[in-house]
Amino acid sequence: MYLLQIEWDPIKSLDLGFFELHFYSVMWIVAFILGFYITKRIYKNDGQSEESLDSLFIYSVLGIMLGARLGHVIFYQPELITEDFFSIFLPFSFKDGIRFTGFQGLASHGAAIAMIISMYLYNKKVLKKTVLWILDRVVIPVALGAVFVRIGNFINSEIIGMKTDSAFGVIFKQLGETEARHPAQLYEAFFYIFVFLILFFFYWKTKKSEQQGFLFGLFLVLLWTVRFFVEFVKEAQVDERADWVLNTGQLLSIPFVLIGLYFMFLYKPKTKLS
């Protein structure tokens, strides 16, 4: 079994002279570009204008990135608020001098909350349909984007799993590891592919896109269920919470799954009285 284990020691960036290109950033760019083209196809199918699509892209990028960063700080690293406040919003650390770090720490739970808020604002200012109509569609490219974000985490050797002697173990050399660990990032990326395919199938091959809130709910149930179970093989991201029965990621996932079940099976859109 040990013959299948790999030593992971990748190049994380390319020095272009005037700019250092981080592969983690490339994964985010790929996620947004693919998301744009998938949403463009969906909007065309639904008869929406390209102008509204351009605005959606801006709202999505700003909302997801800001929410992911704030989510990480609030849920996992609140000490940054008092110790290095400006590093929350800038890709620099100002503690003990100024140094470029990139945005180290993006939380998917924060991104999900911010996506809902940004879609509410987008609907109010631009589309003027319903928030759920938009969410039922944007969750499809978001699910695919999650695949590439987790691949980026793997490239960065972050969000690693617990030690294992399984055939799928990875030795993260850049962390000074000598023992194999679960490649939890790849587990998530693998299952998120199926989350995307299921949502894609329900939108294009069934009438469920007409059931307002169903695809959004299905996304919440599938994605956060995957996250919940993969967390069992992850190292705790906060050392002080390592002995918790359920870790932070699992506790935050449960409400999302419950909300998803509500929108799938209980939610009834309000009908306007004539």
PDB file of C-alpha atoms in Angstrom:
ATOM      1  CA  MET A   1       0.000   0.000   0.000  1.00  0.00           C
ATOM      2  CA  TYR A   2       2.815   2.418   0.792  1.00  0.00           C
ATOM      3  CA  LEU A   3       3.994   2.221  -2.832  1.00  0.00           C
ATOM      4  CA  LEU A   4       0.987   4.321  -3.872  1.00  0.00           C
ATOM      5  CA  GLN A   5       1.702   7.109  -1.392  1.00  0.00           C
ATOM      6  CA  ILE A   6       3.252  10.205  -2.923  1.00  0.00           C
ATOM      7  CA  GLU A   7       5.584  12.916  -1.682  1.00  0.00           C
ATOM      8  CA  TRP A   8       4.047  16.274  -2.492  1.00  0.00           C
ATOM      9  CA  ASP A   9       6.538  19.087  -2.974  1.00  0.00           C
ATOM     10  CA  PRO A  10       5.224  21.278  -5.816  1.00  0.00           C
ATOM     11  CA  ILE A  11       6.278  24.626  -7.189  1.00  0.00           C
ATOM     12  CA  LYS A  12       3.639  27.030  -5.856  1.00  0.00           C
ATOM     13  CA  SER A  13       4.342  29.964  -8.141  1.00  0.00           C
ATOM     14  CA  LEU A  14       6.171  31.219 -11.204  1.00  0.00           C
ATOM     15  CA  ASP A  15       8.476  34.233 -10.955  1.00  0.00           C
ATOM     16  CA  LEU A  16       7.747  36.316 -14.056  1.00  0.00           C
ATOM     17  CA  GLY A  17      10.231  39.014 -13.063  1.00  0.00           C
ATOM     18  CA  PHE A  18       7.783  41.846 -12.597  1.00  0.00           C
ATOM     19  CA  PHE A  19       5.169  39.596 -11.002  1.00  0.00           C
ATOM     20  CA  GLU A  20       4.965  36.317  -9.097  1.00  0.00           C
ATOM     21  CA  LEU A  21       2.120  34.149 -10.374  1.00  0.00           C
ATOM     22  CA  HIS A  22       0.717  31.902  -7.636  1.00  0.00           C
ATOM     23  CA  PHE A  23      -0.993  28.736  -8.866  1.00  0.00           C
ATOM     24  CA  TYR A  24      -3.567  29.049  -6.060  1.00  0.00           C
ATOM     25  CA  SER A  25      -4.606  32.389  -7.557  1.00  0.00           C
ATOM     26  CA  VAL A  26      -4.722  30.746 -10.997  1.00  0.00           C
ATOM     27  CA  MET A  27      -7.223  28.193  -9.650  1.00  0.00           C
ATOM     28  CA  TRP A  28      -9.498  31.007  -8.472  1.00  0.00           C
ATOM     29  CA  ILE A  29      -9.213  32.701 -11.877  1.00  0.00           C
ATOM     30  CA  VAL A  30     -10.067  29.435 -13.653  1.00  0.00           C
ATOM     31  CA  ALA A  31     -13.060  28.996 -11.325  1.00  0.00           C
ATOM     32  CA  PHE A  32     -14.415  32.464 -12.125  1.00  0.00           C
ATOM     33  CA  ILE A  33     -13.815  32.165 -15.888  1.00  0.00           C
ATOM     34  CA  LEU A  34     -15.519  28.775 -16.164  1.00  0.00           C
ATOM     35  CA  GLY A  35     -18.296  30.043 -13.928  1.00  0.00           C
ATOM     36  CA  PHE A  36     -18.829  33.013 -16.218  1.00  0.00           C
ATOM     37  CA  TYR A  37     -19.203  30.859 -19.339  1.00  0.00           C
ATOM     38  CA  ILE A  38     -21.508  28.348 -17.652  1.00  0.00           C
ATOM     39  CA  THR A  39     -23.699  31.175 -16.349  1.00  0.00           C
ATOM     40  CA  LYS A  40     -23.671  32.789 -19.792  1.00  0.00           C
ATOM     41  CA  ARG A  41     -25.125  29.591 -21.255  1.00  0.00           C
ATOM     42  CA  ILE A  42     -27.741  29.425 -18.498  1.00  0.00           C
ATOM     43  CA  TYR A  43     -28.692  33.091 -18.923  1.00  0.00           C
ATOM     44  CA  LYS A  44     -29.031  32.610 -22.675  1.00  0.00           C
ATOM     45  CA  ASN A  45     -31.330  29.649 -22.064  1.00  0.00           C
ATOM     46  CA  ASP A  46     -33.438  31.781 -19.722  1.00  0.00           C
ATOM     47  CA  GLY A  47     -33.555  34.764 -22.065  1.00  0.00           C
ATOM     48  CA  GLN A  48     -31.500  37.128 -19.922  1.00  0.00           C
ATOM     49  CA  SER A  49     -29.342  39.928 -21.330  1.00  0.00           C
ATOM     50  CA  GLU A  50     -25.537  39.954 -21.437  1.00  0.00           C
ATOM     51  CA  GLU A  51     -25.571  43.270 -19.561  1.00  0.00           C
ATOM     52  CA  SER A  52     -27.195  41.601 -16.561  1.00  0.00           C
ATOM     53  CA  LEU A  53     -24.615  38.795 -16.808  1.00  0.00           C
ATOM     54  CA  ASP A  54     -21.711  41.264 -16.646  1.00  0.00           C
ATOM     55  CA  SER A  55     -23.165  42.808 -13.502  1.00  0.00           C
ATOM     56  CA  LEU A  56     -23.679  39.358 -11.989  1.00  0.00           C
ATOM     57  CA  PHE A  57     -19.990  38.558 -12.506  1.00  0.00           C
ATOM     58  CA  ILE A  58     -18.895  41.699 -10.649  1.00  0.00           C
ATOM     59  CA  TYR A  59     -21.293  41.125  -7.743  1.00  0.00           C
ATOM     60  CA  SER A  60     -20.237  37.469  -7.497  1.00  0.00           C
ATOM     61  CA  VAL A  61     -16.483  38.080  -7.482  1.00  0.00           C
ATOM     62  CA  LEU A  62     -16.646  40.878  -4.912  1.00  0.00           C
ATOM     63  CA  GLY A  63     -19.166  39.085  -2.702  1.00  0.00           C
ATOM     64  CA  ILE A  64     -17.470  35.682  -2.694  1.00  0.00           C
ATOM     65  CA  MET A  65     -13.921  36.989  -2.154  1.00  0.00           C
ATOM     66  CA  LEU A  66     -14.891  39.457   0.583  1.00  0.00           C
ATOM     67  CA  GLY A  67     -17.155  36.942   2.300  1.00  0.00           C
ATOM     68  CA  ALA A  68     -14.572  34.159   2.137  1.00  0.00           C
ATOM     69  CA  ARG A  69     -11.940  36.384   3.722  1.00  0.00           C
ATOM     70  CA  LEU A  70     -14.194  37.772   6.457  1.00  0.00           C
ATOM     71  CA  GLY A  71     -15.537  34.279   7.118  1.00  0.00           C
ATOM     72  CA  HIS A  72     -12.035  32.962   7.752  1.00  0.00           C
ATOM     73  CA  VAL A  73     -11.258  35.790  10.162  1.00  0.00           C
ATOM     74  CA  ILE A  74     -14.547  35.494  12.082  1.00  0.00           C
ATOM     75  CA  PHE A  75     -14.702  31.691  12.287  1.00  0.00           C
ATOM     76  CA  TYR A  76     -11.032  30.695  12.420  1.00  0.00           C
ATOM     77  CA  GLN A  77      -8.677  33.620  13.069  1.00  0.00           C
ATOM     78  CA  PRO A  78     -10.460  36.421  14.972  1.00  0.00           C
ATOM     79  CA  GLU A  79      -7.173  37.565  16.534  1.00  0.00           C
ATOM     80  CA  LEU A  80      -6.334  39.275  13.221  1.00  0.00           C
ATOM     81  CA  ILE A  81      -8.894  41.961  14.059  1.00  0.00           C
ATOM     82  CA  THR A  82      -6.695  43.261  16.876  1.00  0.00           C
ATOM     83  CA  GLU A  83      -3.260  41.985  15.857  1.00  0.00           C
ATOM     84  CA  ASP A  84      -3.094  42.742  12.105  1.00  0.00           C
ATOM     85  CA  PHE A  85      -6.339  44.392  11.032  1.00  0.00           C
ATOM     86  CA  PHE A  86      -5.321  45.633   7.559  1.00  0.00           C
ATOM     87  CA  SER A  87      -4.126  42.157   6.523  1.00  0.00           C
ATOM     88  CA  ILE A  88      -7.795  41.140   6.536  1.00  0.00           C
ATOM     89  CA  PHE A  89      -8.440  43.210   3.424  1.00  0.00           C
ATOM     90  CA  LEU A  90      -4.970  43.466   1.858  1.00  0.00           C
ATOM     91  CA  PRO A  91      -2.585  40.719   0.658  1.00  0.00           C
ATOM     92  CA  PHE A  92       0.097  41.951   3.079  1.00  0.00           C
ATOM     93  CA  SER A  93       1.037  41.306   6.677  1.00  0.00           C
ATOM     94  CA  PHE A  94       1.805  44.470   8.667  1.00  0.00           C
ATOM     95  CA  LYS A  95       2.862  42.647  11.818  1.00  0.00           C
ATOM     96  CA  ASP A  96       6.627  42.929  12.410  1.00  0.00           C
ATOM     97  CA  GLY A  97       7.139  44.878   9.180  1.00  0.00           C
ATOM     98  CA  ILE A  98       5.416  44.819   5.798  1.00  0.00           C
ATOM     99  CA  ARG A  99       5.586  41.638   3.705  1.00  0.00           C
ATOM    100  CA  PHE A 100       3.510  40.240   0.865  1.00  0.00           C
ATOM    101  CA  THR A 101       1.570  37.137   1.899  1.00  0.00           C
ATOM    102  CA  GLY A 102      -1.352  36.936  -0.503  1.00  0.00           C
ATOM    103  CA  PHE A 103      -4.777  36.301   0.985  1.00  0.00           C
ATOM    104  CA  GLN A 104      -3.984  33.486   3.406  1.00  0.00           C
ATOM    105  CA  GLY A 105      -7.275  32.177   4.703  1.00  0.00           C
ATOM    106  CA  LEU A 106     -10.547  32.011   2.788  1.00  0.00           C
ATOM    107  CA  ALA A 107     -13.554  30.262   4.347  1.00  0.00           C
ATOM    108  CA  SER A 108     -16.218  28.643   2.177  1.00  0.00           C
ATOM    109  CA  HIS A 109     -18.935  29.192   4.803  1.00  0.00           C
ATOM    110  CA  GLY A 110     -18.275  32.928   4.677  1.00  0.00           C
ATOM    111  CA  ALA A 111     -18.283  32.819   0.866  1.00  0.00           C
ATOM    112  CA  ALA A 112     -21.694  31.089   0.893  1.00  0.00           C
ATOM    113  CA  ILE A 113     -23.245  33.690   3.191  1.00  0.00           C
ATOM    114  CA  ALA A 114     -21.758  36.554   1.180  1.00  0.00           C
ATOM    115  CA  MET A 115     -22.965  35.003  -2.081  1.00  0.00           C
ATOM    116  CA  ILE A 116     -26.547  35.081  -0.820  1.00  0.00           C
ATOM    117  CA  ILE A 117     -26.201  38.709   0.280  1.00  0.00           C
ATOM    118  CA  SER A 118     -24.529  39.786  -2.969  1.00  0.00           C
ATOM    119  CA  MET A 119     -27.244  38.033  -5.015  1.00  0.00           C
ATOM    120  CA  TYR A 120     -29.892  39.881  -3.013  1.00  0.00           C
ATOM    121  CA  LEU A 121     -28.226  43.197  -3.858  1.00  0.00           C
ATOM    122  CA  TYR A 122     -27.747  42.157  -7.493  1.00  0.00           C
ATOM    123  CA  ASN A 123     -31.413  41.245  -7.809  1.00  0.00           C
ATOM    124  CA  LYS A 124     -32.548  44.476  -6.177  1.00  0.00           C
ATOM    125  CA  LYS A 125     -30.316  46.703  -8.307  1.00  0.00           C
ATOM    126  CA  VAL A 126     -30.160  44.846 -11.638  1.00  0.00           C
ATOM    127  CA  LEU A 127     -32.274  41.781 -12.377  1.00  0.00           C
ATOM    128  CA  LYS A 128     -35.425  42.471 -10.346  1.00  0.00           C
ATOM    129  CA  LYS A 129     -36.708  38.881 -10.362  1.00  0.00           C
ATOM    130  CA  THR A 130     -36.370  36.874  -7.129  1.00  0.00           C
ATOM    131  CA  VAL A 131     -33.242  36.063  -5.154  1.00  0.00           C
ATOM    132  CA  LEU A 132     -34.028  32.342  -5.331  1.00  0.00           C
ATOM    133  CA  TRP A 133     -34.324  32.476  -9.120  1.00  0.00           C
ATOM    134  CA  ILE A 134     -30.739  33.726  -9.239  1.00  0.00           C
ATOM    135  CA  LEU A 135     -29.439  31.381  -6.544  1.00  0.00           C
ATOM    136  CA  ASP A 136     -30.963  28.375  -8.314  1.00  0.00           C
ATOM    137  CA  ARG A 137     -28.706  29.169 -11.258  1.00  0.00           C
ATOM    138  CA  VAL A 138     -25.481  30.512  -9.784  1.00  0.00           C
ATOM    139  CA  VAL A 139     -25.005  27.480  -7.524  1.00  0.00           C
ATOM    140  CA  ILE A 140     -24.221  25.409 -10.634  1.00  0.00           C
ATOM    141  CA  PRO A 141     -20.991  27.277 -11.558  1.00  0.00           C
ATOM    142  CA  VAL A 142     -20.200  27.790  -7.865  1.00  0.00           C
ATOM    143  CA  ALA A 143     -20.117  24.012  -7.353  1.00  0.00           C
ATOM    144  CA  LEU A 144     -17.614  23.661 -10.198  1.00  0.00           C
ATOM    145  CA  GLY A 145     -15.572  26.558  -8.862  1.00  0.00           C
ATOM    146  CA  ALA A 146     -15.277  24.783  -5.514  1.00  0.00           C
ATOM    147  CA  VAL A 147     -13.435  21.960  -7.285  1.00  0.00           C
ATOM    148  CA  PHE A 148     -10.657  24.283  -8.447  1.00  0.00           C
ATOM    149  CA  VAL A 149     -10.420  26.101  -5.114  1.00  0.00           C
ATOM    150  CA  ARG A 150      -9.766  22.802  -3.351  1.00  0.00           C
ATOM    151  CA  ILE A 151      -7.157  21.875  -5.976  1.00  0.00           C
ATOM    152  CA  GLY A 152      -5.545  25.223  -5.172  1.00  0.00           C
ATOM    153  CA  ASN A 153      -5.523  24.289  -1.480  1.00  0.00           C
ATOM    154  CA  PHE A 154      -3.759  21.044  -2.400  1.00  0.00           C
ATOM    155  CA  ILE A 155      -1.133  22.923  -4.408  1.00  0.00           C
ATOM    156  CA  ASN A 156      -0.545  25.150  -1.371  1.00  0.00           C
ATOM    157  CA  SER A 157      -0.370  22.143   1.001  1.00  0.00           C
ATOM    158  CA  GLU A 158      -3.071  23.674   3.192  1.00  0.00           C
ATOM    159  CA  ILE A 159      -6.216  22.282   4.840  1.00  0.00           C
ATOM    160  CA  ILE A 160      -4.446  18.947   5.150  1.00  0.00           C
ATOM    161  CA  GLY A 161      -5.859  15.713   6.507  1.00  0.00           C
ATOM    162  CA  MET A 162      -4.924  13.574   9.477  1.00  0.00           C
ATOM    163  CA  LYS A 163      -2.072  11.100   9.406  1.00  0.00           C
ATOM    164  CA  THR A 164      -2.857   7.837   7.628  1.00  0.00           C
ATOM    165  CA  ASP A 165      -1.249   4.615   6.440  1.00  0.00           C
ATOM    166  CA  SER A 166      -3.757   4.217   3.608  1.00  0.00           C
ATOM    167  CA  ALA A 167      -2.717   3.806  -0.008  1.00  0.00           C
ATOM    168  CA  PHE A 168      -3.979   7.307  -0.780  1.00  0.00           C
ATOM    169  CA  GLY A 169      -1.764   9.086   1.734  1.00  0.00           C
ATOM    170  CA  VAL A 170       0.282  12.129   0.737  1.00  0.00           C
ATOM    171  CA  ILE A 171       3.476  13.354   2.410  1.00  0.00           C
ATOM    172  CA  PHE A 172       3.351  17.159   2.396  1.00  0.00           C
ATOM    173  CA  LYS A 173       7.084  17.886   2.182  1.00  0.00           C
ATOM    174  CA  GLN A 174       6.759  21.669   2.309  1.00  0.00           C
ATOM    175  CA  LEU A 175       5.203  21.409   5.764  1.00  0.00           C
ATOM    176  CA  GLY A 176       8.164  19.394   6.985  1.00  0.00           C
ATOM    177  CA  GLU A 177       6.062  16.239   7.100  1.00  0.00           C
ATOM    178  CA  THR A 178       7.605  12.769   7.016  1.00  0.00           C
ATOM    179  CA  GLU A 179       4.381  10.795   7.462  1.00  0.00           C
ATOM    180  CA  ALA A 180       1.518  10.479   5.000  1.00  0.00           C
ATOM    181  CA  ARG A 181      -1.737  12.333   5.525  1.00  0.00           C
ATOM    182  CA  HIS A 182      -5.169  12.196   3.944  1.00  0.00           C
ATOM    183  CA  PRO A 183      -5.299  14.547   0.918  1.00  0.00           C
ATOM    184  CA  ALA A 184      -8.572  15.961   2.239  1.00  0.00           C
ATOM    185  CA  GLN A 185      -8.513  18.740  -0.360  1.00  0.00           C
ATOM    186  CA  LEU A 186      -8.629  16.192  -3.190  1.00  0.00           C
ATOM    187  CA  TYR A 187     -11.393  14.216  -1.492  1.00  0.00           C
ATOM    188  CA  GLU A 188     -13.526  17.347  -1.475  1.00  0.00           C
ATOM    189  CA  ALA A 189     -12.603  18.306  -5.032  1.00  0.00           C
ATOM    190  CA  PHE A 190     -13.525  14.816  -6.260  1.00  0.00           C
ATOM    191  CA  PHE A 191     -16.977  14.825  -4.659  1.00  0.00           C
ATOM    192  CA  TYR A 192     -17.660  18.436  -5.680  1.00  0.00           C
ATOM    193  CA  ILE A 193     -17.388  17.296  -9.297  1.00  0.00           C
ATOM    194  CA  PHE A 194     -20.439  15.126  -8.682  1.00  0.00           C
ATOM    195  CA  VAL A 195     -22.241  17.970  -6.914  1.00  0.00           C
ATOM    196  CA  PHE A 196     -21.741  20.055 -10.063  1.00  0.00           C
ATOM    197  CA  LEU A 197     -22.852  17.250 -12.404  1.00  0.00           C
ATOM    198  CA  ILE A 198     -26.004  16.567 -10.373  1.00  0.00           C
ATOM    199  CA  LEU A 199     -26.980  20.250 -10.353  1.00  0.00           C
ATOM    200  CA  PHE A 200     -26.165  20.546 -14.053  1.00  0.00           C
ATOM    201  CA  PHE A 201     -28.361  17.521 -14.811  1.00  0.00           C
ATOM    202  CA  PHE A 202     -31.320  18.798 -12.756  1.00  0.00           C
ATOM    203  CA  TYR A 203     -31.192  22.194 -14.461  1.00  0.00           C
ATOM    204  CA  TRP A 204     -30.928  20.973 -18.067  1.00  0.00           C
ATOM    205  CA  LYS A 205     -32.735  17.623 -17.994  1.00  0.00           C
ATOM    206  CA  THR A 206     -35.587  18.118 -15.515  1.00  0.00           C
ATOM    207  CA  LYS A 207     -38.225  20.718 -14.644  1.00  0.00           C
ATOM    208  CA  LYS A 208     -36.756  21.294 -11.180  1.00  0.00           C
ATOM    209  CA  SER A 209     -35.356  24.667 -12.219  1.00  0.00           C
ATOM    210  CA  GLU A 210     -38.983  25.804 -12.310  1.00  0.00           C
ATOM    211  CA  GLN A 211     -39.432  24.805  -8.649  1.00  0.00           C
ATOM    212  CA  GLN A 212     -38.113  27.920  -7.014  1.00  0.00           C
ATOM    213  CA  GLY A 213     -35.464  27.208  -4.401  1.00  0.00           C
ATOM    214  CA  PHE A 214     -35.017  23.507  -5.221  1.00  0.00           C
ATOM    215  CA  LEU A 215     -31.611  23.720  -6.944  1.00  0.00           C
ATOM    216  CA  PHE A 216     -30.328  26.123  -4.306  1.00  0.00           C
ATOM    217  CA  GLY A 217     -31.479  23.733  -1.589  1.00  0.00           C
ATOM    218  CA  LEU A 218     -29.987  20.727  -3.382  1.00  0.00           C
ATOM    219  CA  PHE A 219     -26.666  22.557  -3.628  1.00  0.00           C
ATOM    220  CA  LEU A 220     -26.651  23.297   0.098  1.00  0.00           C
ATOM    221  CA  VAL A 221     -27.487  19.706   1.019  1.00  0.00           C
ATOM    222  CA  LEU A 222     -24.945  18.080  -1.321  1.00  0.00           C
ATOM    223  CA  LEU A 223     -21.998  20.418  -0.880  1.00  0.00           C
ATOM    224  CA  TRP A 224     -22.199  20.794   2.893  1.00  0.00           C
ATOM    225  CA  THR A 225     -22.841  17.089   3.416  1.00  0.00           C
ATOM    226  CA  VAL A 226     -19.596  16.401   1.550  1.00  0.00           C
ATOM    227  CA  ARG A 227     -17.848  19.013   3.673  1.00  0.00           C
ATOM    228  CA  PHE A 228     -19.285  17.541   6.890  1.00  0.00           C
ATOM    229  CA  PHE A 229     -17.976  14.028   6.244  1.00  0.00           C
ATOM    230  CA  VAL A 230     -14.583  15.022   4.814  1.00  0.00           C
ATOM    231  CA  GLU A 231     -13.987  17.035   7.988  1.00  0.00           C
ATOM    232  CA  PHE A 232     -13.656  13.725   9.862  1.00  0.00           C
ATOM    233  CA  VAL A 233     -10.267  13.147   8.196  1.00  0.00           C
ATOM    234  CA  LYS A 234      -9.036  16.771   8.377  1.00  0.00           C
ATOM    235  CA  GLU A 235      -6.630  18.242  10.864  1.00  0.00           C
ATOM    236  CA  ALA A 236      -8.302  20.824  13.106  1.00  0.00           C
ATOM    237  CA  GLN A 237      -7.765  24.315  11.704  1.00  0.00           C
ATOM    238  CA  VAL A 238      -7.885  25.774  15.220  1.00  0.00           C
ATOM    239  CA  ASP A 239      -5.694  23.886  17.703  1.00  0.00           C
ATOM    240  CA  GLU A 240      -7.808  24.870  20.705  1.00  0.00           C
ATOM    241  CA  ARG A 241     -10.819  23.109  19.126  1.00  0.00           C
ATOM    242  CA  ALA A 242      -9.020  19.869  18.239  1.00  0.00           C
ATOM    243  CA  ASP A 243     -10.790  17.906  20.992  1.00  0.00           C
ATOM    244  CA  TRP A 244     -14.299  18.977  19.959  1.00  0.00           C
ATOM    245  CA  VAL A 245     -16.651  16.123  18.983  1.00  0.00           C
ATOM    246  CA  LEU A 246     -17.561  18.067  15.844  1.00  0.00           C
ATOM    247  CA  ASN A 247     -15.147  20.664  14.498  1.00  0.00           C
ATOM    248  CA  THR A 248     -15.930  24.220  13.393  1.00  0.00           C
ATOM    249  CA  GLY A 249     -16.444  23.262   9.744  1.00  0.00           C
ATOM    250  CA  GLN A 250     -18.956  20.564  10.686  1.00  0.00           C
ATOM    251  CA  LEU A 251     -20.899  22.763  13.099  1.00  0.00           C
ATOM    252  CA  LEU A 252     -21.151  25.475  10.441  1.00  0.00           C
ATOM    253  CA  SER A 253     -22.235  22.936   7.792  1.00  0.00           C
ATOM    254  CA  ILE A 254     -25.240  21.568   9.695  1.00  0.00           C
ATOM    255  CA  PRO A 255     -27.392  24.751   9.408  1.00  0.00           C
ATOM    256  CA  PHE A 256     -26.673  24.935   5.662  1.00  0.00           C
ATOM    257  CA  VAL A 257     -27.867  21.339   5.169  1.00  0.00           C
ATOM    258  CA  LEU A 258     -31.053  22.015   7.176  1.00  0.00           C
ATOM    259  CA  ILE A 259     -31.758  25.192   5.190  1.00  0.00           C
ATOM    260  CA  GLY A 260     -31.200  23.222   1.986  1.00  0.00           C
ATOM    261  CA  LEU A 261     -33.722  20.543   3.012  1.00  0.00           C
ATOM    262  CA  TYR A 262     -36.235  23.282   3.781  1.00  0.00           C
ATOM    263  CA  PHE A 263     -35.941  24.809   0.313  1.00  0.00           C
ATOM    264  CA  MET A 264     -36.094  21.398  -1.366  1.00  0.00           C
ATOM    265  CA  PHE A 265     -39.152  20.023   0.383  1.00  0.00           C
ATOM    266  CA  LEU A 266     -40.987  22.642   2.451  1.00  0.00           C
ATOM    267  CA  TYR A 267     -40.577  26.058   0.853  1.00  0.00           C
ATOM    268  CA  LYS A 268     -43.607  27.466  -0.966  1.00  0.00           C
ATOM    269  CA  PRO A 269     -43.082  30.688  -2.932  1.00  0.00           C
ATOM    270  CA  LYS A 270     -45.483  33.477  -2.088  1.00  0.00           C
ATOM    271  CA  THR A 271     -48.156  34.078  -4.714  1.00  0.00           C
ATOM    272  CA  LYS A 272     -49.188  37.619  -5.494  1.00  0.00           C
ATOM    273  CA  LEU A 273     -52.866  38.403  -5.091  1.00  0.00           C
ATOM    274  CA  SER A 274     -54.497  39.858  -8.175  1.00  0.00           C
TER     275      SER A 274
END
